[in-house]
Coordinates of C-alpha atoms in Angstrom, one line a residue:
M1 CA -9.7 11.6 4.5
D2 CA -11.5 13.1 1.5
S3 CA -14.5 10.8 2.3
V4 CA -14.4 11.9 6.0
V5 CA -14.5 15.6 5.1
E6 CA -17.4 15.0 2.7
M7 CA -19.4 13.3 5.5
V8 CA -18.4 16.0 8.1
E9 CA -19.6 18.7 5.6
A10 CA -22.9 16.9 5.1
L11 CA -23.4 16.5 8.9
E12 CA -22.6 20.2 9.5
S13 CA -25.1 21.3 6.9
T14 CA -27.9 20.1 9.1
S15 CA -26.7 22.2 12.0
R16 CA -26.1 25.5 10.2
G17 CA -22.3 25.0 10.2
F18 CA -21.9 24.2 14.0
A19 CA -18.8 22.1 14.2
G20 CA -19.7 20.6 17.6
V21 CA -22.3 18.2 16.2
V22 CA -19.7 15.9 14.7
P23 CA -17.5 15.3 17.8
E24 CA -20.6 14.6 19.9
L25 CA -21.8 12.2 17.3
A26 CA -18.4 10.5 17.3
R27 CA -18.7 10.0 21.1
A28 CA -22.2 8.5 20.7
L29 CA -20.7 6.0 18.3
G30 CA -17.9 5.0 20.6
A31 CA -15.0 7.2 19.9
C32 CA -14.5 8.3 23.5
S33 CA -15.2 5.0 25.3
T34 CA -12.2 4.8 27.6
P35 CA -12.6 5.6 31.3
G36 CA -10.4 8.7 31.3
C37 CA -12.0 10.2 28.2
R38 CA -15.4 9.7 29.6
A39 CA -14.3 11.3 32.9
V40 CA -13.3 14.4 31.0
L41 CA -16.0 14.7 28.3
G42 CA -18.9 12.9 30.1
H43 CA -21.0 9.9 29.2
P44 CA -21.7 9.7 25.5
P45 CA -25.0 10.8 24.0
T46 CA -27.5 8.3 22.8
V47 CA -26.8 7.0 19.3
P48 CA -29.1 8.9 17.0
A49 CA -30.9 7.7 13.9
A50 CA -29.0 7.8 10.7
P51 CA -28.8 11.4 9.6
P52 CA -30.7 12.1 6.3
T53 CA -27.8 14.0 4.9
L54 CA -25.7 10.8 4.7
S55 CA -26.2 7.9 2.4
R56 CA -26.6 4.4 4.0
E57 CA -23.1 3.6 2.9
Q58 CA -21.7 6.8 4.4
W59 CA -23.4 6.2 7.7
L60 CA -22.2 2.6 7.9
L61 CA -18.6 3.8 7.1
F62 CA -18.8 6.6 9.8
T63 CA -20.1 4.2 12.4
Q64 CA -17.3 1.7 11.6
L65 CA -14.6 4.4 11.8
L66 CA -15.8 5.6 15.2
H67 CA -16.2 2.2 16.9
H68 CA -13.5 1.8 19.5
D69 CA -11.8 -1.6 19.7
T70 CA -9.2 -2.0 22.5
A71 CA -7.9 -5.1 20.8
A72 CA -7.3 -3.2 17.6
P73 CA -6.7 0.5 18.3
E74 CA -5.7 1.2 14.7
R75 CA -9.2 0.6 13.5
G76 CA -10.9 3.7 12.5
A77 CA -7.8 4.7 10.5
V78 CA -8.0 6.9 7.4
L79 CA -5.3 7.8 4.9
A80 CA -4.4 11.5 4.7
P81 CA -3.2 13.1 1.5
D82 CA 0.3 13.6 2.9
G83 CA 0.7 9.8 3.1
S84 CA 0.2 9.6 6.9
T85 CA -2.5 7.6 8.6
V86 CA -4.7 8.8 11.4
T87 CA -7.5 7.3 13.5
L88 CA -10.6 9.5 14.0
G89 CA -11.2 8.9 17.7
P90 CA -8.3 10.9 19.3
L91 CA -8.6 13.5 16.5
L92 CA -12.2 14.3 17.1
A93 CA -11.9 14.1 20.9
G94 CA -9.2 16.8 20.8
I95 CA -11.4 18.9 18.5
E96 CA -14.3 18.6 20.9
V97 CA -12.2 19.9 23.8
G98 CA -11.1 22.8 21.7
L99 CA -14.6 23.7 20.6
R100 CA -15.9 23.5 24.2
R101 CA -13.1 25.8 25.4
A102 CA -14.0 28.3 22.8
L103 CA -17.5 28.3 24.2
G104 CA -16.3 28.9 27.8
W105 CA -16.6 25.3 28.9
A106 CA -16.3 24.7 32.7
V107 CA -13.6 22.1 33.0
P108 CA -14.6 19.0 34.9
T109 CA -13.2 18.7 38.4
L110 CA -10.8 15.8 38.6
E111 CA -8.2 15.1 41.2
P112 CA -5.4 15.7 40.4
P113 CA -6.4 18.3 37.8
V114 CA -5.5 17.2 34.2
D115 CA -5.3 19.2 31.0
A116 CA -8.4 18.0 29.1
L117 CA -6.9 18.4 25.7
Y118 CA -4.0 16.0 26.5
A119 CA -6.2 13.6 28.5
V120 CA -8.6 12.8 25.7
T121 CA -5.9 12.6 23.0
I122 CA -2.7 11.1 24.3
T123 CA -2.0 10.9 28.0
E124 CA -4.5 8.2 29.0
A125 CA -3.4 5.9 26.1
L126 CA 0.3 6.7 26.7
G127 CA 0.1 6.0 30.5
T128 CA -1.9 2.9 30.0
S129 CA 0.4 1.5 27.3
F130 CA 3.5 1.9 29.5
L131 CA 1.6 0.6 32.6
L132 CA 0.6 -2.6 30.7
A133 CA 4.2 -3.0 29.5
R134 CA 5.4 -2.8 33.1
D135 CA 3.0 -5.6 34.1
S136 CA 4.1 -7.8 31.3
G137 CA 7.8 -7.6 32.3
G138 CA 8.7 -5.5 29.3
H139 CA 7.5 -8.1 26.7
R140 CA 4.6 -6.0 25.4
P141 CA 5.1 -3.3 22.8
V142 CA 4.4 0.3 24.0
L143 CA 4.5 2.3 20.8
G144 CA 3.9 1.6 17.1
P145 CA 4.1 0.0 14.7
A146 CA 3.4 1.7 11.4
G147 CA 1.1 0.1 8.9
C148 CA 0.3 0.0 5.2
W149 CA -2.8 0.3 3.1
D150 CA -3.8 -2.2 0.4
D151 CA -4.0 0.5 -2.2
V152 CA -3.1 4.1 -1.5
N153 CA -5.2 5.3 -4.4
D154 CA -8.3 3.5 -3.2
P155 CA -7.6 2.6 0.5
Q156 CA -9.8 -0.1 2.0
N157 CA -7.7 -2.2 4.4
Y158 CA -5.0 -1.0 6.8
T159 CA -2.6 -3.6 8.2
L160 CA 0.0 -3.1 10.9
L161 CA 3.6 -4.1 10.2
G162 CA 4.2 -5.7 13.6
P163 CA 2.6 -6.6 16.9
P164 CA 0.2 -3.8 18.0
S165 CA 0.6 -1.5 21.0
P166 CA -2.1 0.7 22.4
I167 CA -0.5 3.5 20.4
P168 CA 0.3 2.4 16.9
D169 CA 1.5 5.1 14.6
A170 CA -2.0 5.9 13.3
V171 CA -3.1 6.7 16.9
A172 CA 0.0 8.7 17.7
N173 CA -0.5 10.8 14.5
A174 CA -4.2 11.4 15.4
A175 CA -3.3 12.3 19.0
M176 CA -0.8 14.9 17.9
D177 CA -3.3 16.3 15.4
G178 CA -6.1 16.3 18.0
V179 CA -3.9 18.4 20.3
L180 CA -2.9 20.8 17.5
L181 CA -6.3 21.3 16.1
G182 CA -8.0 21.4 19.5
A183 CA -5.6 24.2 20.5
Q184 CA -6.3 26.0 17.3
L185 CA -10.1 25.8 17.6
A186 CA -10.0 27.0 21.2
Q187 CA -8.7 30.3 19.9
A188 CA -10.7 30.6 16.7
P189 CA -13.7 28.2 16.0
V190 CA -14.4 27.4 12.4
P191 CA -16.5 24.8 10.6
L192 CA -14.9 21.4 11.1
A193 CA -15.0 20.5 7.4
D194 CA -13.0 23.7 6.6
L195 CA -10.6 22.9 9.4
L196 CA -9.9 19.4 8.2
R197 CA -9.7 20.3 4.6
G198 CA -7.1 23.0 5.3
Y199 CA -5.0 21.0 7.7
Y200 CA -4.8 17.7 5.7
G201 CA -4.9 19.4 2.2
T202 CA -7.9 17.4 1.1
G203 CA -9.7 18.3 -2.1
N204 CA -6.7 19.6 -3.9
G205 CA -5.3 16.3 -5.2
T206 CA -2.3 16.8 -2.9
E207 CA -0.4 18.5 -5.8
K208 CA -0.3 22.0 -4.3
G209 CA 2.5 21.4 -1.9
R210 CA 2.9 20.4 1.7
P211 CA -0.2 20.5 3.9
P212 CA 0.1 21.5 7.6
S213 CA -0.4 17.9 8.7
S214 CA 3.1 17.1 7.3
Y215 CA 4.5 19.5 10.0
R216 CA 2.7 17.7 12.9
R217 CA 5.9 16.4 14.6
R218 CA 7.6 19.8 14.5
D219 CA 4.4 21.7 15.6
F220 CA 3.6 19.2 18.4
G221 CA 7.1 19.4 19.7
A222 CA 7.0 23.2 19.7
L223 CA 3.7 23.1 21.6
V224 CA 4.2 20.3 24.1
A225 CA 7.5 20.1 25.9
P226 CA 8.5 16.6 27.2
E227 CA 8.3 17.9 30.8
K228 CA 4.7 19.0 30.2
L229 CA 3.8 15.6 28.6
E230 CA 5.3 13.8 31.6
E231 CA 3.4 15.9 34.0
E232 CA 0.1 15.2 32.3
V233 CA 0.7 11.5 31.9
A234 CA 1.4 11.3 35.7
A235 CA -1.7 13.2 36.5
M236 CA -3.8 11.0 34.2
L237 CA -2.4 7.9 35.9
R238 CA -3.4 9.2 39.3
V239 CA -6.9 9.9 38.0
L240 CA -7.1 6.4 36.6
Q241 CA -6.2 5.1 40.1
V242 CA -9.5 6.3 41.5
L243 CA -11.8 5.6 38.6
P244 CA -13.8 2.4 39.2
P245 CA -13.0 0.8 35.8
T246 CA -9.2 1.2 36.2
R247 CA -8.8 1.2 40.0
E248 CA -7.8 -2.4 40.2
L249 CA -5.3 -2.1 37.3
L250 CA -3.3 0.5 39.3
E251 CA -4.0 -0.5 42.9
D252 CA -0.4 -1.7 43.5
V253 CA 1.3 1.1 41.7
E254 CA 3.2 3.3 44.1
P255 CA 3.6 7.1 43.7
E256 CA 7.2 6.8 42.7
E257 CA 6.3 4.2 40.1
V258 CA 3.7 6.6 38.6
V259 CA 6.4 9.2 38.2
A260 CA 8.8 6.6 36.6
I261 CA 6.2 5.4 34.2
A262 CA 5.2 8.9 33.2
H263 CA 8.9 9.9 32.7
Q264 CA 9.6 6.9 30.4
A265 CA 6.4 7.3 28.5
A266 CA 6.9 11.0 27.8
R267 CA 10.6 10.4 26.9
D268 CA 10.0 7.5 24.6
F269 CA 7.0 9.2 22.8
T270 CA 9.0 12.3 22.3
E271 CA 11.9 10.4 20.9
V272 CA 9.9 8.2 18.5
Y273 CA 7.3 10.8 17.3
V274 CA 8.9 14.2 17.7
A275 CA 12.7 14.0 17.8
C276 CA 13.0 11.2 15.1
P277 CA 11.6 11.8 11.6
A278 CA 8.7 10.0 10.1
I279 CA 9.8 7.3 7.6
V280 CA 7.4 6.1 4.9
P281 CA 7.7 2.3 4.7
R282 CA 8.3 0.5 1.5
C283 CA 4.8 -0.9 1.2
M284 CA 3.3 2.7 1.3
W285 CA 5.3 3.9 -1.7
G286 CA 4.6 0.8 -3.7
A287 CA 8.0 -1.0 -3.6
R288 CA 8.7 -4.1 -5.6
P289 CA 10.1 -7.1 -3.7
Y290 CA 13.8 -7.3 -3.0
R291 CA 15.4 -9.7 -5.5
G292 CA 17.5 -12.4 -3.9
T293 CA 18.4 -12.4 -0.2
P294 CA 19.4 -9.1 1.5
K295 CA 22.6 -8.9 3.5
P296 CA 22.4 -7.6 7.1
L297 CA 24.5 -4.6 8.2
T298 CA 26.5 -4.8 11.4
L299 CA 25.4 -1.9 13.6
P300 CA 26.3 0.7 14.6
L301 CA 27.7 1.9 11.3
G302 CA 30.5 4.5 11.2
S303 CA 29.6 6.5 8.1
V304 CA 26.9 8.3 6.2
Y305 CA 27.1 9.1 2.5
I306 CA 25.0 11.9 1.1
H307 CA 23.7 11.7 -2.5
H308 CA 21.3 13.4 -4.8
T309 CA 19.2 11.5 -7.3
F310 CA 20.0 13.8 -10.2
I311 CA 17.1 12.1 -12.0
P312 CA 14.4 12.8 -11.0
S313 CA 15.9 16.3 -11.2
A314 CA 13.0 18.2 -9.5
P315 CA 12.4 17.9 -5.8
C316 CA 9.1 16.1 -4.9
R317 CA 6.9 18.1 -2.6
T318 CA 3.9 15.7 -2.2
F319 CA 3.4 12.1 -1.1
T320 CA 2.1 11.3 -4.6
A321 CA 5.1 12.7 -6.3
C322 CA 7.7 11.3 -3.9
A323 CA 6.1 7.8 -4.1
R324 CA 6.2 8.0 -7.9
A325 CA 9.9 9.0 -7.8
M326 CA 10.7 6.1 -5.5
R327 CA 9.1 3.6 -7.8
A328 CA 10.9 5.1 -10.8
M329 CA 14.3 4.9 -9.1
Q330 CA 13.6 1.3 -8.0
R331 CA 12.7 0.3 -11.6
F332 CA 15.9 2.0 -12.9
H333 CA 18.1 0.4 -10.3
Q334 CA 16.6 -3.1 -10.7
D335 CA 15.8 -3.2 -14.4
T336 CA 18.6 -1.0 -15.9
R337 CA 21.5 -1.5 -13.5
G338 CA 20.6 -5.0 -12.5
W339 CA 20.7 -4.4 -8.7
D340 CA 18.6 -6.3 -6.2
D341 CA 16.7 -3.3 -5.1
I342 CA 16.7 0.5 -4.9
G343 CA 20.2 1.3 -3.9
Y344 CA 19.8 4.0 -1.2
S345 CA 19.2 3.3 2.5
F346 CA 16.8 6.3 2.7
V347 CA 15.5 8.9 0.3
V348 CA 14.6 12.5 1.3
G349 CA 11.5 14.1 -0.1
S350 CA 10.7 17.8 0.1
D351 CA 7.3 16.8 1.5
G352 CA 8.6 16.5 5.0
Y353 CA 9.2 12.7 4.9
L354 CA 11.9 10.2 4.5
Y355 CA 11.3 7.2 2.4
Q356 CA 12.6 3.7 3.3
G357 CA 14.9 2.2 0.7
R358 CA 17.1 -0.6 2.0
G359 CA 16.4 0.8 5.5
W360 CA 18.3 0.6 8.7
H361 CA 19.4 -3.1 8.6
W362 CA 20.3 -4.1 5.1
V363 CA 23.4 -3.5 2.9
G364 CA 22.6 -1.0 0.2
A365 CA 24.0 -0.3 -3.3
H366 CA 24.7 3.5 -3.0
T367 CA 28.5 4.0 -2.6
K368 CA 30.6 1.4 -4.3
G369 CA 33.1 -0.2 -2.0
Y370 CA 31.6 1.3 1.1
N371 CA 28.0 -0.1 1.2
T372 CA 28.7 -2.2 4.3
K373 CA 30.3 0.7 6.2
G374 CA 27.6 3.4 6.1
Y375 CA 24.1 4.5 5.2
G376 CA 23.4 6.1 1.8
V377 CA 21.0 9.0 2.1
S378 CA 19.8 10.6 -1.1
Y379 CA 17.9 13.8 -1.8
V380 CA 15.3 13.7 -4.6
G381 CA 16.4 16.3 -7.1
D382 CA 19.4 17.8 -8.9
F383 CA 21.3 20.0 -6.5
S384 CA 24.2 21.0 -8.6
T385 CA 23.3 24.7 -8.6
T386 CA 20.4 24.9 -6.0
L387 CA 19.9 23.7 -2.5
P388 CA 17.1 21.5 -1.1
D389 CA 14.4 23.2 0.9
R390 CA 15.5 24.3 4.3
D391 CA 13.1 21.8 5.9
A392 CA 14.6 19.0 3.8
I393 CA 18.1 19.9 4.9
A394 CA 17.1 20.0 8.6
L395 CA 15.2 16.7 8.3
V396 CA 18.5 14.9 7.8
R397 CA 21.0 17.1 9.6
D398 CA 18.9 17.8 12.7
N399 CA 16.6 14.8 12.9
L400 CA 17.7 11.7 11.1
L401 CA 21.4 11.7 12.0
P402 CA 21.0 12.5 15.7
C403 CA 18.1 10.0 15.9
A404 CA 20.3 7.3 14.3
V405 CA 23.0 7.9 17.0
R406 CA 20.5 7.9 19.9
T407 CA 19.0 4.6 18.7
G408 CA 22.3 2.8 18.3
R409 CA 22.3 2.6 14.5
L410 CA 25.0 5.1 13.9
H411 CA 28.3 5.5 15.9
P412 CA 28.4 8.8 17.9
N413 CA 31.7 9.6 16.1
Y414 CA 30.4 8.9 12.7
T415 CA 31.9 10.4 9.5
L416 CA 29.8 12.2 7.0
R417 CA 30.9 12.4 3.3
G418 CA 29.5 13.3 0.0
H419 CA 29.3 10.6 -2.7
R420 CA 32.0 12.4 -4.8
Q421 CA 34.6 11.9 -2.1
M422 CA 34.2 8.1 -2.5
G423 CA 34.2 7.8 -6.2
H424 CA 34.3 9.4 -9.7
T425 CA 31.1 11.4 -9.6
S426 CA 29.8 14.9 -9.1
C427 CA 27.1 13.7 -6.7
P428 CA 25.6 15.2 -4.6
G429 CA 25.9 18.3 -6.7
N430 CA 28.1 21.3 -5.9
S431 CA 25.5 23.2 -3.9
L432 CA 24.5 20.3 -1.7
F433 CA 28.1 19.3 -1.2
H434 CA 29.1 22.7 0.0
E435 CA 26.1 22.6 2.4
I436 CA 27.1 19.3 4.0
E437 CA 30.6 20.6 4.4
T438 CA 29.2 22.6 7.4
W439 CA 27.5 19.5 9.0
H440 CA 28.6 17.7 12.1
G441 CA 30.8 14.7 11.2
F442 CA 31.9 16.0 7.7
K443 CA 35.4 15.0 6.8

């Protein structure tokens, strides 16, 4: 993302700081090539000559990032300082809608009417994804997966962790960011480089704390209710029914099916990307391989055990610091304690993210005698006398645990306990233990 901001700043310098030049250039290069996006924003401009403010290498990178490939929607992805990955197409399309609205844009007449901001970012992709899944008999993925970079310090190649859907995580992140930043720009236009730098925290080494992008799920959920998302997906599908490129795809879809597809699409997207927390996969924090053969858990589990790491003793508030803490814990667990892997199922950073340890499906080494019965969830830090940040508390209490129940990984009548209740230890610290005494399921 730092590289993208540098290119955006260089492009804006040729237009006296006008932010609209970059989204229009993105459309010329193929970022808004789908039928619905073109119906809203119009046909793309002609591809210009390479701008003199960009080097040959920068121009080549920019054109590659903006080229849309329906077979690989995750292409055009960039790594943000908070450890999340976003594709530029939906992001810049949402930004263009926001800028146009700030200038008094006359919204294109479509029937039925659609909200342009949602149409160019999420609703066309979401409706199409669930429509294609319907036609495949449910054998086609509709959302996800996540992916990993070859090197988070010098990211070059991004690889998905499973079969792709039209909305892999990088597209979902970009769509939510496009909605949020588009809505912000509609109220107060600013140079795009400044907007991106402030939102993603670029240029500060990510060591100054959480950037706004790490709150995207919370902020998107606050802005876009599931009912609104469902309404806009249904409207977009009806528009696609009359557009020549997509008319045949939807010719046999009855009105009640449109409603059903939109309902499921909005419900599932909200569940996966708003109600459930983001989990940083092992390959993103630099995990070593598991030693030996992991043992599978039998789901749903009936218990959750809360820990604190004690060492590291300070909470981690950036992706860089949390990934470093994860690697240190794994080295200690494997090399000093002789375990097969990091012991915890999940680790909670104060950067807004959960970090995958053993994960949902494999027996951990967190609570002796009870590892097959529950998940071990550990907060990074020593919470003997202080509490984790409020956001970190809510991430587990209000997001992870309800999500685990809804997805069938945790029994609805689960029991929650502190590590000290299961063995001779002060873990998870007095302050955190008194906090979890107030949580649902504590016994």
